[in-house]
């Protein structure tokens, strides 16, 4: 399996298989939303689209990054989400990087969304599918976000079958600009517990895949052989 690591702006073709990585925090938040019972996550193109969807579907939960805002029910924080009851609900998510990265590869035949919390499940899907090449979308900081690159490289190594120690990858992610800013409370709508939650390797047994459904990009749990979805 050949792996390439690209920022969103570097995507010039439609990949066959794409893994969209946003450790801090969109993909970690998405995984927690599923763990808290969400049925699906609609990835919105814009804040306006998110609010329009919420207005048309009042039972849905709208989520954005940054500070809490009128019309939105949730912020992009795993720590603040982990006590939410989202049983059976649809979440609409709009963030600066993660949701944008997923939408940028919506025409790929397989779009997985990942962070450390679903690393092995994601790698396992790749091992099973065994594509000739995988495009890792490093969503943060124009493809240079160290937490996303480290996680992408870790998943690629695991997908290659190597027995890979997570420690050095986690050290890089923990020293990233995003981790520092989240720890210092520079980023709004956050908790001091967000960084450790984003660095929990294999916290969840499921992978996450996004597909276009009725013109919306919808993220769902993706069954992993040998694990409950
Ligand atoms: O919410 C996040 O972690 C970031 C944006 S910021 O940290 O609020 O500036 O968005 P994401 O798309 O999850 O990287
Ligand atoms: Mg990010």
Coordinates of N, CA and C and ligand atoms in Angstrom, one line a residue:
X1 N 0.8 -1.2 0.0 CA 0.0 0.0 0.0 C 0.9 1.2 0.0
X2 N 0.7 2.0 -1.0 CA 1.5 3.3 -1.1 C 0.7 4.4 -0.4
X3 N 1.4 5.1 0.4 CA 0.7 6.2 1.1 C 1.2 7.6 0.7
X4 N 0.3 8.5 0.6 CA 0.8 9.9 0.4 C 0.0 10.8 1.4
X5 N 0.7 11.8 1.8 CA 0.2 12.7 2.8 C 0.0 14.1 2.3
X6 N -1.2 14.6 2.1 CA -1.5 15.9 1.5 C -2.3 16.8 2.3
X7 N -2.0 18.1 2.2 CA -2.9 19.0 2.8 C -4.2 19.2 1.9
X8 N -5.2 19.9 2.4 CA -6.4 20.0 1.7 C -6.2 20.7 0.3
X9 N -5.4 21.7 0.3 CA -5.1 22.5 -0.9 C -4.3 21.8 -1.9
X10 N -3.6 20.7 -1.5 CA -2.8 19.9 -2.4 C -3.5 18.8 -3.1
X11 N -4.8 18.7 -2.8 CA -5.6 17.6 -3.4 C -6.0 18.1 -4.8
X12 N -5.3 17.5 -5.8 CA -5.6 17.9 -7.2 C -6.3 16.8 -8.0
X13 N -6.5 15.6 -7.4 CA -7.2 14.6 -8.1 C -8.2 14.0 -7.1
X14 N -9.0 13.1 -7.6 CA -9.9 12.3 -6.7 C -9.3 11.1 -6.3
X15 N -9.0 10.9 -5.0 CA -8.3 9.7 -4.6 C -9.3 8.5 -4.6
X16 N -8.7 7.3 -4.7 CA -9.5 6.1 -4.6 C -9.9 6.0 -3.1
X17 N -8.9 5.8 -2.3 CA -9.2 5.7 -0.9 C -8.5 6.9 -0.2
X18 N -9.3 7.6 0.7 CA -8.8 8.7 1.4 C -9.0 8.5 2.9
X19 N -8.1 8.9 3.7 CA -8.2 8.9 5.2 C -8.0 10.3 5.6
X20 N -9.1 10.9 6.1 CA -9.1 12.3 6.5 C -8.7 12.3 8.0
X21 N -7.6 13.0 8.3 CA -7.2 13.0 9.7 C -7.3 14.3 10.3
X22 N -8.0 14.4 11.4 CA -8.1 15.6 12.2 C -8.2 15.2 13.7
X23 N -7.0 15.1 14.3 CA -6.9 14.6 15.7 C -7.5 15.7 16.6
X24 N -7.2 16.9 16.4 CA -7.6 18.0 17.3 C -8.4 19.0 16.4
X25 N -9.8 18.8 16.4 CA -10.4 17.9 17.2 C -11.6 17.2 16.5
X26 N -11.8 17.5 15.2 CA -13.1 17.1 14.6 C -13.3 15.6 14.6
X27 N -12.3 14.9 14.2 CA -12.5 13.4 14.1 C -12.6 12.7 15.5
X28 N -11.9 13.3 16.4 CA -12.0 12.7 17.8 C -13.4 13.0 18.3
X29 N -13.9 14.2 18.0 CA -15.3 14.6 18.5 C -16.3 13.7 17.8
X30 N -16.1 13.5 16.5 CA -17.1 12.6 15.8 C -17.1 11.2 16.4
X31 N -16.0 10.7 16.8 CA -15.9 9.4 17.4 C -16.7 9.4 18.7
X32 N -16.5 10.4 19.5 CA -17.2 10.6 20.8 C -18.7 10.7 20.6
X33 N -19.1 11.4 19.5 CA -20.5 11.6 19.2 C -21.1 10.2 19.0
X34 N -20.4 9.3 18.2 CA -20.9 8.0 18.0 C -21.0 7.2 19.3
X35 N -19.9 7.4 20.1 CA -19.9 6.7 21.4 C -21.0 7.1 22.3
X36 N -21.5 8.3 22.1 CA -22.6 8.8 22.9 C -23.9 8.6 22.2
X37 N -23.9 7.8 21.2 CA -25.2 7.3 20.6 C -25.6 7.9 19.3
X38 N -24.9 8.9 18.8 CA -25.3 9.5 17.5 C -25.4 8.5 16.4
X39 N -26.4 8.6 15.6 CA -26.6 7.6 14.5 C -25.8 8.0 13.3
X40 N -25.7 9.3 13.1 CA -24.9 9.8 11.9 C -24.5 11.2 12.1
X41 N -23.5 11.6 11.3 CA -23.0 13.0 11.4 C -23.0 13.6 10.0
X42 N -23.8 14.6 9.8 CA -23.8 15.3 8.5 C -22.7 16.4 8.6
X43 N -21.8 16.3 7.6 CA -20.7 17.2 7.5 C -21.1 18.4 6.7
X44 N -21.3 19.6 7.3 CA -21.9 20.7 6.7 C -20.8 21.5 5.9
X45 N -21.2 22.1 4.8 CA -20.3 22.9 4.0 C -19.9 24.2 4.6
X46 N -20.9 24.8 5.4 CA -20.7 26.1 6.0 C -21.5 26.2 7.2
X47 N -21.2 27.3 8.0 CA -22.0 27.5 9.2 C -23.5 27.8 8.8
X48 N -23.7 28.5 7.7 CA -25.1 28.7 7.3 C -25.8 27.4 6.9
X49 N -25.1 26.6 6.2 CA -25.7 25.3 5.9 C -26.1 24.5 7.1
X50 N -25.2 24.5 8.1 CA -25.4 23.8 9.4 C -26.7 24.4 10.0
X51 N -26.8 25.7 10.1 CA -28.0 26.3 10.7 C -29.2 26.0 9.9
X52 N -29.1 26.1 8.6 CA -30.3 25.8 7.8 C -30.8 24.3 8.0
X53 N -29.8 23.4 8.1 CA -30.2 22.0 8.3 C -30.9 21.9 9.7
X54 N -30.3 22.5 10.7 CA -30.9 22.5 12.0 C -32.3 23.1 12.0
X55 N -32.5 24.1 11.2 CA -33.8 24.8 11.2 C -34.8 23.8 10.5
X56 N -34.4 23.1 9.5 CA -35.3 22.1 8.8 C -35.5 20.9 9.6
X57 N -34.5 20.6 10.5 CA -34.6 19.3 11.3 C -34.3 19.7 12.8
X58 N -35.3 20.2 13.5 CA -35.0 20.7 14.8 C -34.5 19.6 15.8
X59 N -34.8 18.4 15.5 CA -34.3 17.3 16.4 C -32.8 17.0 16.2
X60 N -32.2 17.5 15.1 CA -30.8 17.3 14.9 C -30.0 18.2 15.9
X61 N -28.8 17.8 16.1 CA -27.9 18.6 17.0 C -26.8 19.3 16.2
X62 N -26.7 20.6 16.2 CA -25.7 21.3 15.4 C -24.5 21.6 16.3
X63 N -23.3 21.3 15.7 CA -22.1 21.4 16.4 C -21.1 22.2 15.5
X64 N -20.4 23.2 16.1 CA -19.3 23.9 15.4 C -18.1 24.1 16.3
X65 N -17.0 24.4 15.7 CA -15.8 24.7 16.5 C -15.8 26.1 17.0
X66 N -14.8 26.5 17.8 CA -14.8 27.8 18.3 C -15.8 28.0 19.5
X67 N -16.1 29.2 19.9 CA -17.0 29.4 21.1 C -18.4 29.0 20.8
X68 N -19.2 28.7 21.9 CA -20.6 28.5 21.7 C -21.3 29.6 20.9
X69 N -22.3 29.3 20.1 CA -22.9 30.3 19.3 C -24.4 30.0 19.2
X70 N -25.2 31.1 19.0 CA -26.6 30.9 18.9 C -27.0 30.0 17.8
X71 N -27.9 29.1 18.1 CA -28.4 28.1 17.0 C -27.6 26.8 17.1
X72 N -26.5 26.8 17.7 CA -25.7 25.6 17.8 C -25.9 25.0 19.2
X73 N -25.9 23.6 19.2 CA -26.2 22.9 20.4 C -24.9 22.5 21.1
X74 N -23.8 22.3 20.3 CA -22.6 21.6 20.9 C -21.4 22.3 20.3
X75 N -20.3 22.2 21.1 CA -19.0 22.7 20.6 C -18.1 21.5 20.2
X76 N -17.0 21.8 19.6 CA -16.1 20.8 19.0 C -15.1 20.3 20.0
X77 N -15.6 19.8 21.2 CA -14.7 19.4 22.3 C -15.1 18.0 22.7
X78 N -14.2 17.1 22.7 CA -14.5 15.7 23.2 C -14.8 15.7 24.6
X79 N -14.2 16.5 25.4 CA -14.4 16.6 26.9 C -15.8 17.1 27.1
X80 N -16.2 18.1 26.4 CA -17.5 18.7 26.6 C -18.7 17.8 26.0
X81 N -18.3 16.9 25.1 CA -19.3 16.1 24.5 C -19.5 14.8 25.2
X82 N -18.6 14.4 26.0 CA -18.6 13.0 26.4 C -19.7 12.7 27.5
X83 N -20.4 13.7 27.9 CA -21.5 13.5 28.8 C -22.9 13.7 28.1
X84 N -22.8 14.1 26.8 CA -24.0 14.4 26.0 C -24.7 13.1 25.7
X85 N -26.1 13.2 25.8 CA -26.9 12.0 25.3 C -27.3 12.3 23.9
X86 N -26.7 11.6 23.0 CA -27.0 11.8 21.6 C -27.7 10.6 21.0
X87 N -28.3 9.7 21.8 CA -28.9 8.5 21.4 C -29.9 8.6 20.2
X88 N -29.5 8.0 19.1 CA -30.3 8.0 17.9 C -30.3 9.3 17.1
X89 N -29.6 10.3 17.5 CA -29.7 11.6 16.9 C -28.8 11.8 15.7
X90 N -29.1 12.7 14.9 CA -28.2 13.2 13.8 C -27.5 14.4 14.3
X91 N -26.2 14.4 14.1 CA -25.4 15.6 14.5 C -25.0 16.3 13.2
X92 N -25.0 17.6 13.1 CA -24.5 18.4 12.0 C -23.2 19.0 12.5
X93 N -22.1 18.7 11.8 CA -20.8 19.2 12.3 C -20.2 20.1 11.3
X94 N -19.7 21.3 11.7 CA -19.0 22.2 10.8 C -17.7 22.7 11.6
X95 N -16.6 22.4 11.1 CA -15.3 22.9 11.8 C -14.4 23.5 10.7
X96 N -13.3 24.1 11.2 CA -12.4 24.8 10.4 C -11.7 23.9 9.4
X97 N -11.2 22.7 9.9 CA -10.4 21.9 9.1 C -11.0 20.5 8.8
X98 N -11.4 19.8 9.8 CA -11.8 18.4 9.7 C -12.9 18.2 8.7
X99 N -14.0 18.9 8.9 CA -15.1 18.7 8.0 C -14.8 19.2 6.5
X100 N -14.0 20.2 6.5 CA -13.6 20.7 5.1 C -12.7 19.7 4.4
X101 N -11.9 19.0 5.1 CA -11.0 17.9 4.5 C -11.9 16.8 4.0
X102 N -12.9 16.4 4.8 CA -13.7 15.3 4.3 C -14.5 15.7 3.1
X103 N -15.0 16.9 3.1 CA -15.8 17.3 1.9 C -14.9 17.5 0.7
X104 N -13.6 17.7 0.9 CA -12.7 17.9 -0.3 C -12.5 16.6 -1.0
X105 N -12.8 15.4 -0.4 CA -12.5 14.1 -1.0 C -13.8 13.4 -1.1
X106 N -14.9 14.1 -1.2 CA -16.2 13.4 -1.1 C -16.5 12.4 -2.3
X107 N -15.7 12.6 -3.4 CA -15.9 11.7 -4.6 C -15.0 10.5 -4.5
X108 N -14.2 10.4 -3.5 CA -13.4 9.1 -3.4 C -14.3 7.9 -3.2
X109 N -13.8 6.7 -3.5 CA -14.6 5.5 -3.4 C -14.8 5.1 -1.9
X110 N -13.8 5.5 -1.1 CA -13.9 5.2 0.3 C -13.2 6.4 1.0
X111 N -14.0 7.0 1.9 CA -13.5 8.2 2.7 C -13.6 7.7 4.2
X112 N -12.5 7.5 4.8 CA -12.4 7.2 6.3 C -12.0 8.5 7.0
X113 N -12.6 8.7 8.1 CA -12.2 9.9 9.0 C -11.6 9.3 10.2
X114 N -10.5 9.9 10.6 CA -9.7 9.2 11.7 C -8.9 10.2 12.6
X115 N -8.7 9.6 13.8 CA -7.7 10.2 14.7 C -7.1 9.1 15.5
X116 N -6.4 9.4 16.5 CA -5.7 8.3 17.3 C -6.8 7.4 17.9
X117 N -8.0 7.9 18.3 CA -9.0 7.2 19.0 C -9.5 6.0 18.1
X118 N -9.4 6.1 16.8 CA -9.9 5.0 16.0 C -8.8 4.5 15.1
X119 N -7.5 4.6 15.5 CA -6.4 4.3 14.7 C -6.4 2.8 14.2
X120 N -6.5 1.9 15.1 CA -6.3 0.5 14.7 C -7.6 0.1 13.9
X121 N -8.7 0.5 14.3 CA -9.9 0.2 13.5 C -9.8 0.7 12.0
X122 N -9.2 1.9 11.9 CA -9.0 2.5 10.6 C -8.0 1.7 9.8
X123 N -6.9 1.4 10.5 CA -5.8 0.6 9.8 C -6.3 -0.8 9.4
X124 N -7.2 -1.3 10.2 CA -7.7 -2.7 9.9 C -8.6 -2.6 8.7
X125 N -9.4 -1.6 8.5 CA -10.1 -1.5 7.3 C -9.2 -1.4 6.1
X126 N -8.1 -0.6 6.2 CA -7.2 -0.5 5.1 C -6.5 -1.9 4.8
X127 N -6.1 -2.6 5.9 CA -5.5 -3.9 5.6 C -6.5 -4.8 4.9
X128 N -7.7 -4.8 5.3 CA -8.7 -5.7 4.7 C -9.0 -5.3 3.2
X129 N -9.1 -4.0 3.0 CA -9.4 -3.6 1.6 C -8.2 -3.6 0.7
X130 N -7.0 -3.4 1.3 CA -5.7 -3.5 0.6 C -5.7 -2.7 -0.7
X131 N -5.9 -1.4 -0.6 CA -5.9 -0.6 -1.8 C -4.4 -0.4 -2.3
X132 N -4.2 -0.2 -3.5 CA -2.8 0.1 -4.0 C -2.3 1.3 -3.4
X133 N -3.1 2.4 -3.2 CA -2.6 3.6 -2.6 C -3.7 4.2 -1.7
X134 N -3.2 4.9 -0.8 CA -4.1 5.6 0.2 C -3.6 7.1 0.3
X135 N -4.6 8.0 0.2 CA -4.3 9.4 0.4 C -4.7 9.8 1.8
X136 N -3.8 10.2 2.6 CA -4.0 10.7 3.9 C -4.2 12.2 3.8
X137 N -5.3 12.8 4.2 CA -5.6 14.2 4.2 C -5.2 14.8 5.5
X138 N -4.1 15.5 5.5 CA -3.6 16.1 6.8 C -4.3 17.5 6.9
X139 N -5.4 17.5 7.7 CA -6.3 18.6 7.5 C -5.8 19.9 8.1
X140 N -5.0 19.9 9.2 CA -4.7 21.1 9.9 C -3.5 21.8 9.3
X141 N -3.5 23.2 9.4 CA -2.4 24.0 9.1 C -1.8 23.8 7.7
X142 N -2.7 23.8 6.7 CA -2.3 23.6 5.3 C -1.4 22.3 5.1
X143 N -1.8 21.3 5.9 CA -1.1 20.0 5.7 C 0.1 19.8 6.6
X144 N 0.4 20.8 7.4 CA 1.6 20.8 8.3 C 1.3 20.5 9.8
X145 N 0.0 20.3 10.1 CA -0.3 20.1 11.5 C 0.4 18.8 12.0
X146 N 1.2 19.0 13.0 CA 2.0 17.8 13.4 C 1.2 16.7 14.0
X147 N 0.1 17.1 14.7 CA -0.7 16.1 15.3 C -1.4 15.2 14.2
X148 N -1.8 15.9 13.1 CA -2.5 15.1 12.1 C -1.5 14.3 11.3
X149 N -0.3 14.9 11.0 CA 0.7 14.2 10.2 C 1.2 12.9 11.0
X150 N 1.4 13.1 12.3 CA 1.9 12.0 13.1 C 0.9 10.9 13.2
X151 N -0.4 11.3 13.3 CA -1.5 10.2 13.4 C -1.6 9.5 12.0
X152 N -1.5 10.3 10.9 CA -1.6 9.7 9.6 C -0.4 8.7 9.4
X153 N 0.7 9.1 9.8 CA 1.9 8.2 9.6 C 1.8 7.0 10.5
X154 N 1.2 7.2 11.7 CA 1.0 6.0 12.6 C 0.0 5.0 11.9
X155 N -1.1 5.6 11.4 CA -2.1 4.7 10.8 C -1.6 4.0 9.6
X156 N -0.8 4.7 8.8 CA -0.2 4.1 7.6 C 0.8 3.0 8.0
X157 N 1.5 3.2 9.1 CA 2.4 2.1 9.5 C 1.6 0.9 10.0
X158 N 0.6 1.2 10.8 CA -0.2 0.1 11.3 C -0.9 -0.6 10.1
X159 N -1.3 0.1 9.1 CA -2.0 -0.5 8.0 C -1.0 -1.4 7.2
X160 N 0.2 -1.0 7.3 CA 1.3 -1.8 6.6 C 1.6 -3.1 7.3
X161 N 1.0 -3.2 8.5 CA 1.2 -4.5 9.2 C 2.3 -4.5 10.2
X162 N 3.0 -3.4 10.2 CA 4.2 -3.3 11.1 C 3.7 -3.2 12.6
X163 N 4.4 -3.9 13.5 CA 4.1 -3.7 14.9 C 4.7 -2.3 15.3
X164 N 3.9 -1.3 15.4 CA 4.3 0.0 15.5 C 4.1 0.6 16.9
X165 N 5.1 1.1 17.6 CA 5.0 1.7 18.9 C 4.4 3.1 18.7
X166 N 3.3 3.4 19.4 CA 2.6 4.7 19.3 C 3.4 5.8 20.0
X167 N 4.3 5.5 20.8 CA 4.9 6.6 21.7 C 5.4 7.8 21.0
X168 N 6.2 7.6 20.0 CA 6.9 8.7 19.3 C 5.8 9.5 18.6
X169 N 4.9 8.9 18.0 CA 3.8 9.6 17.3 C 3.0 10.4 18.2
X170 N 2.7 9.9 19.4 CA 1.9 10.6 20.4 C 2.7 11.8 21.0
X171 N 4.0 11.6 21.1 CA 4.9 12.7 21.6 C 4.8 13.8 20.6
X172 N 4.9 13.5 19.3 CA 4.9 14.6 18.3 C 3.5 15.3 18.4
X173 N 2.4 14.5 18.5 CA 1.1 15.2 18.5 C 0.9 16.0 19.8
X174 N 1.5 15.5 20.9 CA 1.3 16.2 22.1 C 2.1 17.5 22.2
X175 N 3.1 17.6 21.3 CA 4.0 18.8 21.3 C 3.5 19.8 20.2
X176 N 2.4 19.4 19.5 CA 1.9 20.2 18.3 C 1.4 21.6 18.8
X177 N 1.3 22.5 17.8 CA 0.7 23.8 18.1 C -0.7 23.7 18.6
X178 N -1.5 22.8 18.0 CA -2.9 22.7 18.4 C -2.9 22.2 19.9
X179 N -2.1 21.2 20.2 CA -2.1 20.7 21.6 C -1.7 21.8 22.6
X180 N -0.7 22.6 22.2 CA -0.3 23.7 23.1 C -1.4 24.7 23.3
X181 N -2.0 25.1 22.2 CA -3.1 26.1 22.2 C -4.3 25.6 23.0
X182 N -4.6 24.3 22.8 CA -5.8 23.8 23.5 C -5.5 23.7 25.0
X183 N -4.3 23.3 25.3 CA -3.9 23.1 26.7 C -3.9 24.5 27.4
X184 N -3.5 25.5 26.7 CA -3.4 26.9 27.3 C -4.8 27.6 27.3
X185 N -5.7 26.9 26.7 CA -7.1 27.6 26.6 C -7.2 28.7 25.6
X186 N -6.2 28.7 24.6 CA -6.2 29.8 23.6 C -7.4 29.5 22.7
X187 N -7.7 28.3 22.4 CA -8.8 27.9 21.5 C -10.1 27.9 22.3
X188 N -11.1 28.5 21.8 CA -12.4 28.6 22.5 C -13.2 27.4 22.3
X189 N -14.2 27.2 23.2 CA -15.0 26.0 23.1 C -14.2 24.7 23.4
X190 N -13.3 24.8 24.4 CA -12.4 23.7 24.7 C -12.4 23.4 26.2
X191 N -11.7 22.3 26.5 CA -11.5 21.9 27.9 C -10.1 21.5 28.0
X192 N -9.5 21.6 29.2 CA -8.1 21.1 29.4 C -8.0 19.6 29.2
X193 N -9.2 18.9 29.2 CA -9.1 17.5 29.0 C -9.2 17.1 27.5
X194 N -9.3 18.1 26.6 CA -9.4 17.7 25.2 C -8.1 17.0 24.7
X195 N -7.0 17.6 25.0 CA -5.8 17.0 24.5 C -5.6 15.6 24.9
X196 N -5.6 15.2 26.2 CA -5.5 13.8 26.5 C -6.5 12.9 25.9
X197 N -7.7 13.4 25.7 CA -8.8 12.6 25.0 C -8.5 12.4 23.6
X198 N -7.8 13.4 22.9 CA -7.5 13.3 21.5 C -6.3 12.3 21.3
X199 N -5.6 12.1 22.4 CA -4.4 11.2 22.3 C -4.6 9.8 22.9
X200 N -5.8 9.4 23.0 CA -6.1 8.1 23.5 C -6.1 7.1 22.3
X201 N -5.1 6.3 22.2 CA -5.0 5.4 21.1 C -6.0 4.3 21.2
X202 N -6.7 4.1 20.1 CA -7.7 2.9 20.0 C -8.8 3.0 21.1
X203 N -9.2 4.2 21.5 CA -10.3 4.3 22.5 C -11.5 3.7 22.0
X204 N -11.7 3.6 20.7 CA -13.0 3.1 20.2 C -12.7 2.0 19.2
X205 N -13.6 1.0 19.1 CA -13.3 -0.2 18.2 C -13.8 0.0 16.8
X206 N -14.5 1.1 16.5 CA -15.1 1.3 15.2 C -14.3 2.3 14.4
X207 N -14.4 2.1 13.0 CA -13.9 3.1 12.1 C -15.0 4.0 11.7
X208 N -14.7 5.1 11.0 CA -15.8 6.0 10.5 C -15.6 6.3 9.0
X209 N -16.7 6.2 8.3 CA -16.6 6.4 6.8 C -17.7 7.4 6.4
X210 N -17.4 8.2 5.5 CA -18.3 9.2 5.0 C -18.7 8.9 3.6
X211 N -20.0 9.1 3.3 CA -20.5 8.9 1.9 C -21.5 10.0 1.6
X212 N -21.8 10.2 0.4 CA -22.8 11.2 0.0 C -24.1 10.5 0.0
X213 N -25.0 11.1 0.8 CA -26.4 10.5 0.9 C -27.4 11.7 0.6
X214 N -28.1 11.6 -0.5 CA -29.1 12.7 -0.8 C -28.4 14.0 -0.8
X215 N -27.3 14.1 -1.4 CA -26.5 15.3 -1.6 C -25.8 15.8 -0.3
X216 N -25.9 15.1 0.8 CA -25.2 15.5 2.0 C -24.1 14.5 2.2
X217 N -23.0 15.0 2.8 CA -21.9 14.1 3.2 C -22.1 13.6 4.6
X218 N -22.3 12.3 4.7 CA -22.8 11.7 6.0 C -21.7 10.8 6.5
X219 N -21.3 11.0 7.7 CA -20.4 10.1 8.4 C -21.1 9.1 9.3
X220 N -20.7 7.9 9.1 CA -21.3 6.8 10.0 C -20.2 5.9 10.5
X221 N -20.5 5.2 11.5 CA -19.6 4.1 11.9 C -19.4 3.1 10.8
X222 N -18.2 2.6 10.7 CA -17.9 1.7 9.6 C -17.5 0.3 10.2
X223 N -18.2 -0.7 9.8 CA -18.0 -2.0 10.5 C -16.5 -2.5 10.2
X224 N -15.9 -3.0 11.2 CA -14.6 -3.5 11.2 C -14.6 -5.0 11.4
X225 N -14.1 -5.8 10.5 CA -14.1 -7.2 10.7 C -13.6 -7.6 12.1
X226 N -14.4 -8.4 12.8 CA -14.0 -8.9 14.1 C -14.3 -8.0 15.3
X227 N -14.9 -6.8 15.0 CA -15.3 -5.9 16.0 C -16.8 -5.5 15.8
X228 N -17.5 -5.2 17.0 CA -18.8 -4.7 16.8 C -18.8 -3.3 16.2
X229 N -19.7 -2.9 15.4 CA -19.7 -1.6 14.7 C -20.2 -0.5 15.8
Ligands
LIG1 O1 -12.1 22.9 16.9 C1 -10.9 22.6 16.5 O2 -10.1 21.9 17.2 C2 -10.4 23.2 15.2 C3 -10.5 24.6 15.1 S1 -10.1 25.5 16.5 O3 -9.2 24.8 17.3 O4 -11.4 25.7 17.2 O5 -9.5 26.8 16.0 O6 -11.2 22.7 14.2 P1 -10.9 21.3 13.5 O7 -11.6 21.3 12.2 O8 -11.5 20.3 14.5 O9 -9.4 21.1 13.4
LIG2 MG1 -7.6 20.0 13.7

